């Protein structure tokens, strides 16, 4: 593996015309996604190149709508859920840094209007859908004519998990091995699973003390358990892909839950320790394990936060709605 560090601008520049032409207004949508096999750890922090491949399920119509248009005020305008954001806020700076990769020195002031329809109760990150929608919109606005793998690679540079949000359904992000990362791209699996349900359980909406980016860096640096993570993740990825292909729900649930808990084990063994769980998170886990021992096929996954995402099929929906009355249910492929 070649570990030479290459800048984002160097990579992107090769795919751009010298001078951009711009449309008047474009809009784009990208779905949010939940990883069943997690991305945890980078081999290159500049390009967000991962140390393991990952696999996710996209959340259908839930995600980010982004509109790009010309700004007549002479400066950029950044809107989030209809509210104008200060240009020096961390949200605006991330967007402006990303746009600068494409705009370079051309004087093209823009209005970037992002609207997330991810349920507020869900406790889901919006950077994946946000950067994917922004990349798809930029491609259209500047008529770059980039293909899907390239859009995925560029969205990854905004946020790793955004590489997966360029697609819908089940999506695998191959870690790749090139130093420019152009083979570290996602693709959609040819699988449709009607009745597949994701239940969002919010135990807290308090902002996490350590974001995923810093959490990954700390884990790699200080956790001895991290050494076993890439092999674990690659075995889980194979099991999950096979389970999706065979529509074997219990295999999928087991591998996804084990994968999430293995990731959390690496975090907990970091120093200072990274424990994203709250007492309520653990209480929900125990409830799920009890339901499973009572014969209900329900599993969970968790990201870098205290909330749980339940995995089940529509046959278990009724009983789980009773057990978890506040749960929001998403069916990415619709019902049976
Ligand atoms: C995932 N997470 O696969 C994993 C599981 C969190 C835990 O992708 O630094 O916001 O922007 O590449 O994509 C969250 O990490 O991190 C994430 P960056 P990102 O969904």
Short mmCIF file of C-alpha atoms and ligand atoms in Angstrom, two decimals:
data_model
loop_
_atom_site.label_atom_id
_atom_site.label_comp_id
_atom_site.label_asym_id
_atom_site.label_seq_id
_atom_site.Cartn_x
_atom_site.Cartn_y
_atom_site.Cartn_z
CA UNK A 1 0.00 0.00 0.00
CA UNK A 2 1.37 3.40 -0.98
CA UNK A 3 0.96 5.86 1.89
CA UNK A 4 2.17 9.05 0.19
CA UNK A 5 -0.09 11.95 1.24
CA UNK A 6 -1.79 13.75 -1.64
CA UNK A 7 -3.94 16.85 -1.16
CA UNK A 8 -7.66 16.90 -1.94
CA UNK A 9 -7.11 19.79 -4.36
CA UNK A 10 -4.50 17.82 -6.32
CA UNK A 11 -6.88 14.90 -6.75
CA UNK A 12 -9.97 16.95 -7.63
CA UNK A 13 -8.15 19.30 -9.99
CA UNK A 14 -7.41 16.51 -12.45
CA UNK A 15 -11.14 16.06 -13.05
CA UNK A 16 -12.05 19.72 -13.57
CA UNK A 17 -12.09 21.92 -16.65
CA UNK A 18 -9.77 24.95 -16.46
CA UNK A 19 -12.73 27.31 -16.37
CA UNK A 20 -16.06 26.39 -14.85
CA UNK A 21 -19.36 27.21 -16.46
CA UNK A 22 -22.26 27.53 -14.07
CA UNK A 23 -26.00 26.93 -14.32
CA UNK A 24 -28.48 29.27 -12.60
CA UNK A 25 -29.97 26.96 -10.00
CA UNK A 26 -29.77 23.25 -9.24
CA UNK A 27 -31.13 21.01 -6.50
CA UNK A 28 -30.00 17.59 -5.37
CA UNK A 29 -30.95 15.01 -2.77
CA UNK A 30 -28.90 12.36 -0.97
CA UNK A 31 -30.11 9.92 1.68
CA UNK A 32 -28.73 9.48 5.14
CA UNK A 33 -27.18 6.06 5.80
CA UNK A 34 -26.66 3.70 8.73
CA UNK A 35 -23.60 1.45 8.64
CA UNK A 36 -24.18 -2.25 9.29
CA UNK A 37 -20.40 -2.77 9.03
CA UNK A 38 -18.77 0.36 10.39
CA UNK A 39 -16.11 2.68 9.02
CA UNK A 40 -13.79 3.26 11.96
CA UNK A 41 -10.25 4.46 11.38
CA UNK A 42 -8.37 6.22 8.59
CA UNK A 43 -5.19 5.43 6.79
CA UNK A 44 -5.18 8.97 5.33
CA UNK A 45 -6.83 11.85 7.20
CA UNK A 46 -6.51 14.33 4.31
CA UNK A 47 -8.57 12.23 1.89
CA UNK A 48 -10.63 10.32 4.50
CA UNK A 49 -9.27 6.98 3.28
CA UNK A 50 -10.42 4.19 5.60
CA UNK A 51 -8.57 1.28 7.16
CA UNK A 52 -11.50 -1.02 6.45
CA UNK A 53 -14.30 -1.40 3.94
CA UNK A 54 -17.83 -0.74 5.24
CA UNK A 55 -21.43 -1.41 4.30
CA UNK A 56 -24.57 0.62 4.95
CA UNK A 57 -28.27 0.87 4.35
CA UNK A 58 -29.56 4.19 3.03
CA UNK A 59 -32.61 5.73 4.64
CA UNK A 60 -34.82 6.18 1.57
CA UNK A 61 -36.28 9.68 1.36
CA UNK A 62 -34.67 10.81 4.62
CA UNK A 63 -31.57 12.88 4.04
CA UNK A 64 -30.42 16.25 2.69
CA UNK A 65 -31.86 18.44 -0.05
CA UNK A 66 -29.31 20.95 -1.32
CA UNK A 67 -29.93 23.86 -3.62
CA UNK A 68 -27.13 25.84 -5.24
CA UNK A 69 -27.75 29.18 -6.92
CA UNK A 70 -25.86 32.37 -7.73
CA UNK A 71 -25.53 34.95 -5.01
CA UNK A 72 -26.20 38.54 -6.13
CA UNK A 73 -24.93 40.00 -2.88
CA UNK A 74 -21.32 39.54 -3.95
CA UNK A 75 -20.58 37.03 -1.19
CA UNK A 76 -21.46 33.45 -0.34
CA UNK A 77 -24.62 32.71 1.62
CA UNK A 78 -24.97 29.46 3.59
CA UNK A 79 -28.39 28.33 4.78
CA UNK A 80 -29.18 25.35 6.99
CA UNK A 81 -32.83 24.42 7.36
CA UNK A 82 -33.74 27.92 6.04
CA UNK A 83 -31.58 29.74 8.63
CA UNK A 84 -28.59 31.76 7.46
CA UNK A 85 -25.35 30.53 9.06
CA UNK A 86 -22.38 32.73 9.99
CA UNK A 87 -19.66 32.21 7.39
CA UNK A 88 -17.11 31.53 10.14
CA UNK A 89 -19.24 28.82 11.80
CA UNK A 90 -17.81 25.32 11.62
CA UNK A 91 -20.76 24.23 9.44
CA UNK A 92 -20.12 27.02 6.88
CA UNK A 93 -16.35 26.58 6.92
CA UNK A 94 -16.62 22.87 6.07
CA UNK A 95 -18.93 23.65 3.16
CA UNK A 96 -16.83 26.55 1.89
CA UNK A 97 -13.60 24.52 2.10
CA UNK A 98 -15.29 21.79 0.07
CA UNK A 99 -16.66 24.20 -2.55
CA UNK A 100 -13.23 25.82 -2.84
CA UNK A 101 -11.90 22.53 -4.24
CA UNK A 102 -14.12 23.06 -7.27
CA UNK A 103 -14.45 26.84 -7.52
CA UNK A 104 -10.72 27.38 -6.96
CA UNK A 105 -9.96 31.05 -7.72
CA UNK A 106 -13.00 31.74 -9.89
CA UNK A 107 -15.16 34.56 -8.50
CA UNK A 108 -18.49 32.71 -8.29
CA UNK A 109 -20.40 33.71 -5.13
CA UNK A 110 -23.02 31.11 -4.31
CA UNK A 111 -26.05 30.49 -2.16
CA UNK A 112 -25.88 27.00 -0.65
CA UNK A 113 -29.22 26.06 0.87
CA UNK A 114 -29.23 22.71 2.74
CA UNK A 115 -32.40 21.23 4.22
CA UNK A 116 -32.30 18.05 6.24
CA UNK A 117 -35.49 16.06 6.62
CA UNK A 118 -33.87 13.55 8.95
CA UNK A 119 -36.24 13.23 11.92
CA UNK A 120 -35.01 15.49 14.70
CA UNK A 121 -35.71 12.75 17.21
CA UNK A 122 -33.40 10.36 15.42
CA UNK A 123 -30.04 11.56 16.65
CA UNK A 124 -28.53 10.89 13.22
CA UNK A 125 -25.53 12.65 11.77
CA UNK A 126 -26.24 14.69 8.66
CA UNK A 127 -22.69 15.09 7.33
CA UNK A 128 -23.00 11.97 5.16
CA UNK A 129 -26.15 13.04 3.32
CA UNK A 130 -25.06 16.70 3.41
CA UNK A 131 -21.75 16.22 1.60
CA UNK A 132 -23.23 13.68 -0.82
CA UNK A 133 -26.07 16.06 -1.76
CA UNK A 134 -23.61 18.97 -2.05
CA UNK A 135 -21.33 16.94 -4.35
CA UNK A 136 -24.21 15.83 -6.57
CA UNK A 137 -25.43 19.44 -6.74
CA UNK A 138 -21.95 20.81 -7.56
CA UNK A 139 -21.59 18.25 -10.34
CA UNK A 140 -24.83 19.46 -11.87
CA UNK A 141 -24.31 23.19 -11.19
CA UNK A 142 -20.86 23.26 -12.85
CA UNK A 143 -21.81 20.59 -15.40
CA UNK A 144 -18.78 18.49 -14.42
CA UNK A 145 -20.26 15.27 -15.82
CA UNK A 146 -18.53 13.14 -13.20
CA UNK A 147 -19.61 9.51 -12.94
CA UNK A 148 -21.03 7.98 -9.74
CA UNK A 149 -17.76 6.45 -8.47
CA UNK A 150 -16.03 9.82 -8.84
CA UNK A 151 -18.90 11.58 -7.05
CA UNK A 152 -18.54 9.01 -4.26
CA UNK A 153 -14.76 9.57 -4.04
CA UNK A 154 -15.17 13.35 -3.91
CA UNK A 155 -18.05 13.23 -1.38
CA UNK A 156 -15.74 11.08 0.79
CA UNK A 157 -13.31 13.98 0.97
CA UNK A 158 -16.02 16.01 2.73
CA UNK A 159 -16.88 13.20 5.15
CA UNK A 160 -15.99 9.52 4.85
CA UNK A 161 -19.51 8.20 5.27
CA UNK A 162 -20.74 10.58 2.53
CA UNK A 163 -19.14 8.25 -0.03
CA UNK A 164 -21.98 5.80 0.76
CA UNK A 165 -24.76 8.41 0.64
CA UNK A 166 -24.29 8.95 -3.09
CA UNK A 167 -26.25 5.69 -3.48
CA UNK A 168 -29.46 4.21 -2.11
CA UNK A 169 -30.31 0.74 -0.77
CA UNK A 170 -27.48 -1.44 0.52
CA UNK A 171 -24.14 0.20 -0.26
CA UNK A 172 -20.58 -1.11 0.11
CA UNK A 173 -17.65 1.30 0.40
CA UNK A 174 -14.47 -0.46 -0.70
CA UNK A 175 -11.46 0.81 1.22
CA UNK A 176 -9.27 0.80 -1.90
CA UNK A 177 -5.50 0.96 -1.83
CA UNK A 178 -4.39 3.76 -4.15
CA UNK A 179 -2.74 6.77 -2.54
CA UNK A 180 -5.03 9.18 -4.43
CA UNK A 181 -8.07 7.26 -3.09
CA UNK A 182 -9.82 7.05 -6.44
CA UNK A 183 -10.48 3.36 -5.80
CA UNK A 184 -11.87 4.09 -2.33
CA UNK A 185 -15.44 4.45 -3.54
CA UNK A 186 -18.87 3.09 -2.75
CA UNK A 187 -21.24 1.11 -4.95
CA UNK A 188 -24.79 -0.06 -4.59
CA UNK A 189 -25.49 -3.76 -4.00
CA UNK A 190 -27.96 -5.33 -6.36
CA UNK A 191 -30.34 -6.21 -3.54
CA UNK A 192 -33.84 -5.23 -2.59
CA UNK A 193 -35.29 -6.28 0.77
CA UNK A 194 -38.95 -5.25 1.16
CA UNK A 195 -40.02 -5.28 4.78
CA UNK A 196 -36.51 -4.48 6.08
CA UNK A 197 -37.00 -2.07 8.99
CA UNK A 198 -34.75 0.30 10.87
CA UNK A 199 -36.05 1.63 14.19
CA UNK A 200 -34.50 4.81 15.53
CA UNK A 201 -34.38 4.99 19.30
CA UNK A 202 -33.23 8.23 20.82
CA UNK A 203 -31.97 8.02 24.35
CA UNK A 204 -30.32 11.47 24.33
CA UNK A 205 -30.03 14.48 22.04
CA UNK A 206 -27.14 16.07 23.94
CA UNK A 207 -24.28 16.79 21.55
CA UNK A 208 -21.60 14.14 21.84
CA UNK A 209 -18.49 15.31 23.67
CA UNK A 210 -16.08 13.77 21.13
CA UNK A 211 -17.02 13.77 17.43
CA UNK A 212 -16.42 10.72 15.22
CA UNK A 213 -13.41 12.25 13.53
CA UNK A 214 -11.52 12.85 16.77
CA UNK A 215 -12.82 9.58 18.23
CA UNK A 216 -11.35 7.57 15.35
CA UNK A 217 -8.01 9.33 15.65
CA UNK A 218 -7.86 8.74 19.42
CA UNK A 219 -8.82 5.07 19.06
CA UNK A 220 -6.12 4.35 16.49
CA UNK A 221 -3.52 6.14 18.56
CA UNK A 222 -4.28 4.69 21.99
CA UNK A 223 -6.35 1.49 21.80
CA UNK A 224 -4.51 -1.83 21.76
CA UNK A 225 -7.74 -3.52 20.70
CA UNK A 226 -7.81 -1.46 17.49
CA UNK A 227 -5.19 -3.82 15.99
CA UNK A 228 -7.86 -6.50 15.66
CA UNK A 229 -10.51 -4.20 14.18
CA UNK A 230 -9.67 -4.27 10.42
CA UNK A 231 -9.73 -8.09 10.31
CA UNK A 232 -12.95 -8.20 12.35
CA UNK A 233 -14.57 -5.65 10.04
CA UNK A 234 -13.56 -7.47 6.89
CA UNK A 235 -14.98 -10.78 8.23
CA UNK A 236 -18.21 -9.00 9.26
CA UNK A 237 -18.48 -7.36 5.85
CA UNK A 238 -18.37 -10.76 4.12
CA UNK A 239 -21.00 -12.21 6.50
CA UNK A 240 -23.30 -9.20 6.06
CA UNK A 241 -22.99 -9.25 2.28
CA UNK A 242 -23.78 -12.97 2.19
CA UNK A 243 -26.73 -12.47 4.57
CA UNK A 244 -28.13 -9.70 2.33
CA UNK A 245 -27.72 -11.89 -0.75
CA UNK A 246 -29.49 -14.83 0.93
CA UNK A 247 -32.01 -12.62 2.79
CA UNK A 248 -30.91 -14.32 5.99
CA UNK A 249 -32.08 -11.80 8.56
CA UNK A 250 -30.67 -13.42 11.71
CA UNK A 251 -27.20 -13.72 10.13
CA UNK A 252 -27.36 -10.08 9.10
CA UNK A 253 -28.55 -8.93 12.53
CA UNK A 254 -25.94 -10.94 14.41
CA UNK A 255 -23.05 -9.74 12.28
CA UNK A 256 -24.20 -6.10 12.37
CA UNK A 257 -24.69 -6.11 16.15
CA UNK A 258 -21.36 -7.84 16.73
CA UNK A 259 -19.65 -5.36 14.42
CA UNK A 260 -21.08 -2.35 16.29
CA UNK A 261 -20.12 -3.79 19.68
CA UNK A 262 -16.61 -4.60 18.43
CA UNK A 263 -16.21 -1.01 17.25
CA UNK A 264 -17.37 0.24 20.66
CA UNK A 265 -14.90 -2.11 22.35
CA UNK A 266 -12.06 -0.39 20.49
CA UNK A 267 -13.41 3.00 21.58
CA UNK A 268 -13.75 1.98 25.22
CA UNK A 269 -10.19 0.72 25.29
CA UNK A 270 -8.88 4.06 23.97
CA UNK A 271 -7.34 6.57 26.37
CA UNK A 272 -8.92 8.73 27.60
CA UNK A 273 -11.71 6.17 27.22
CA UNK A 274 -14.45 6.82 24.70
CA UNK A 275 -17.71 5.55 26.12
CA UNK A 276 -20.58 6.88 24.05
CA UNK A 277 -23.15 4.76 25.87
CA UNK A 278 -25.47 6.15 28.51
CA UNK A 279 -27.21 4.00 31.14
CA UNK A 280 -30.36 4.19 28.96
CA UNK A 281 -28.42 2.80 25.96
CA UNK A 282 -27.47 -0.26 27.97
CA UNK A 283 -31.04 -0.64 29.24
CA UNK A 284 -32.31 -0.76 25.62
CA UNK A 285 -29.64 -3.34 24.74
CA UNK A 286 -30.79 -5.57 27.61
CA UNK A 287 -34.36 -5.19 26.48
CA UNK A 288 -33.40 -6.23 22.95
CA UNK A 289 -31.49 -9.26 24.22
CA UNK A 290 -34.52 -10.24 26.32
CA UNK A 291 -36.85 -9.84 23.32
CA UNK A 292 -34.51 -12.04 21.29
CA UNK A 293 -34.51 -14.74 23.94
CA UNK A 294 -38.32 -14.53 23.77
CA UNK A 295 -38.07 -15.37 20.07
CA UNK A 296 -38.33 -11.92 18.41
CA UNK A 297 -35.75 -11.34 15.69
CA UNK A 298 -34.53 -7.86 16.61
CA UNK A 299 -30.93 -6.64 16.62
CA UNK A 300 -29.28 -3.26 17.05
CA UNK A 301 -26.45 -1.16 15.77
CA UNK A 302 -24.95 2.03 17.25
CA UNK A 303 -22.64 4.75 15.98
CA UNK A 304 -20.47 7.23 17.84
CA UNK A 305 -23.27 8.27 20.16
CA UNK A 306 -25.72 6.90 22.73
CA UNK A 307 -28.70 6.24 20.41
CA UNK A 308 -29.64 2.84 19.03
CA UNK A 309 -30.82 1.78 15.60
CA UNK A 310 -32.91 -1.37 15.73
CA UNK A 311 -32.90 -3.84 12.85
CA UNK A 312 -35.94 -6.04 12.26
CA UNK A 313 -38.33 -7.24 9.58
CA UNK A 314 -41.88 -5.99 9.16
CA UNK A 315 -43.26 -9.20 10.71
CA UNK A 316 -41.91 -7.96 14.08
CA UNK A 317 -43.09 -4.38 13.60
CA UNK A 318 -46.33 -4.57 15.60
CA UNK A 319 -44.80 -6.04 18.73
CA UNK A 320 -41.79 -3.69 18.61
CA UNK A 321 -44.05 -0.65 18.23
CA UNK A 322 -45.63 -1.70 21.52
CA UNK A 323 -42.28 -2.34 23.22
CA UNK A 324 -40.73 0.92 21.93
CA UNK A 325 -43.61 3.39 21.48
CA UNK A 326 -41.31 6.36 20.71
CA UNK A 327 -39.31 4.54 18.04
CA UNK A 328 -39.33 6.01 14.50
CA UNK A 329 -39.48 3.28 11.88
CA UNK A 330 -37.95 3.56 8.43
CA UNK A 331 -38.52 1.05 5.65
CA UNK A 332 -35.97 1.87 2.94
CA UNK A 333 -37.51 -0.60 0.47
CA UNK A 334 -41.14 -0.12 1.46
CA UNK A 335 -43.35 -2.90 2.75
CA UNK A 336 -43.90 -6.46 1.54
C1 LIG B 1 -19.98 4.76 9.96
N1 LIG B 1 -19.21 6.51 11.53
O1 LIG B 1 -19.54 3.82 9.25
C2 LIG B 1 -19.15 5.13 11.18
C3 LIG B 1 -19.58 4.39 12.40
C4 LIG B 1 -19.38 6.68 12.96
C5 LIG B 1 -19.36 5.34 13.54
O2 LIG B 1 -18.84 7.24 9.47
O3 LIG B 1 -14.05 12.08 9.67
O4 LIG B 1 -18.52 11.63 9.96
O5 LIG B 1 -15.94 12.88 8.25
O6 LIG B 1 -14.70 10.79 7.65
O7 LIG B 1 -17.95 9.97 8.14
C6 LIG B 1 -18.87 8.88 11.09
O8 LIG B 1 -17.70 9.36 10.57
O9 LIG B 1 -16.14 10.84 9.67
C7 LIG B 1 -18.98 7.49 10.65
P1 LIG B 1 -15.16 11.68 8.76
P2 LIG B 1 -17.66 10.52 9.48
O10 LIG B 1 -21.07 5.31 9.71
#
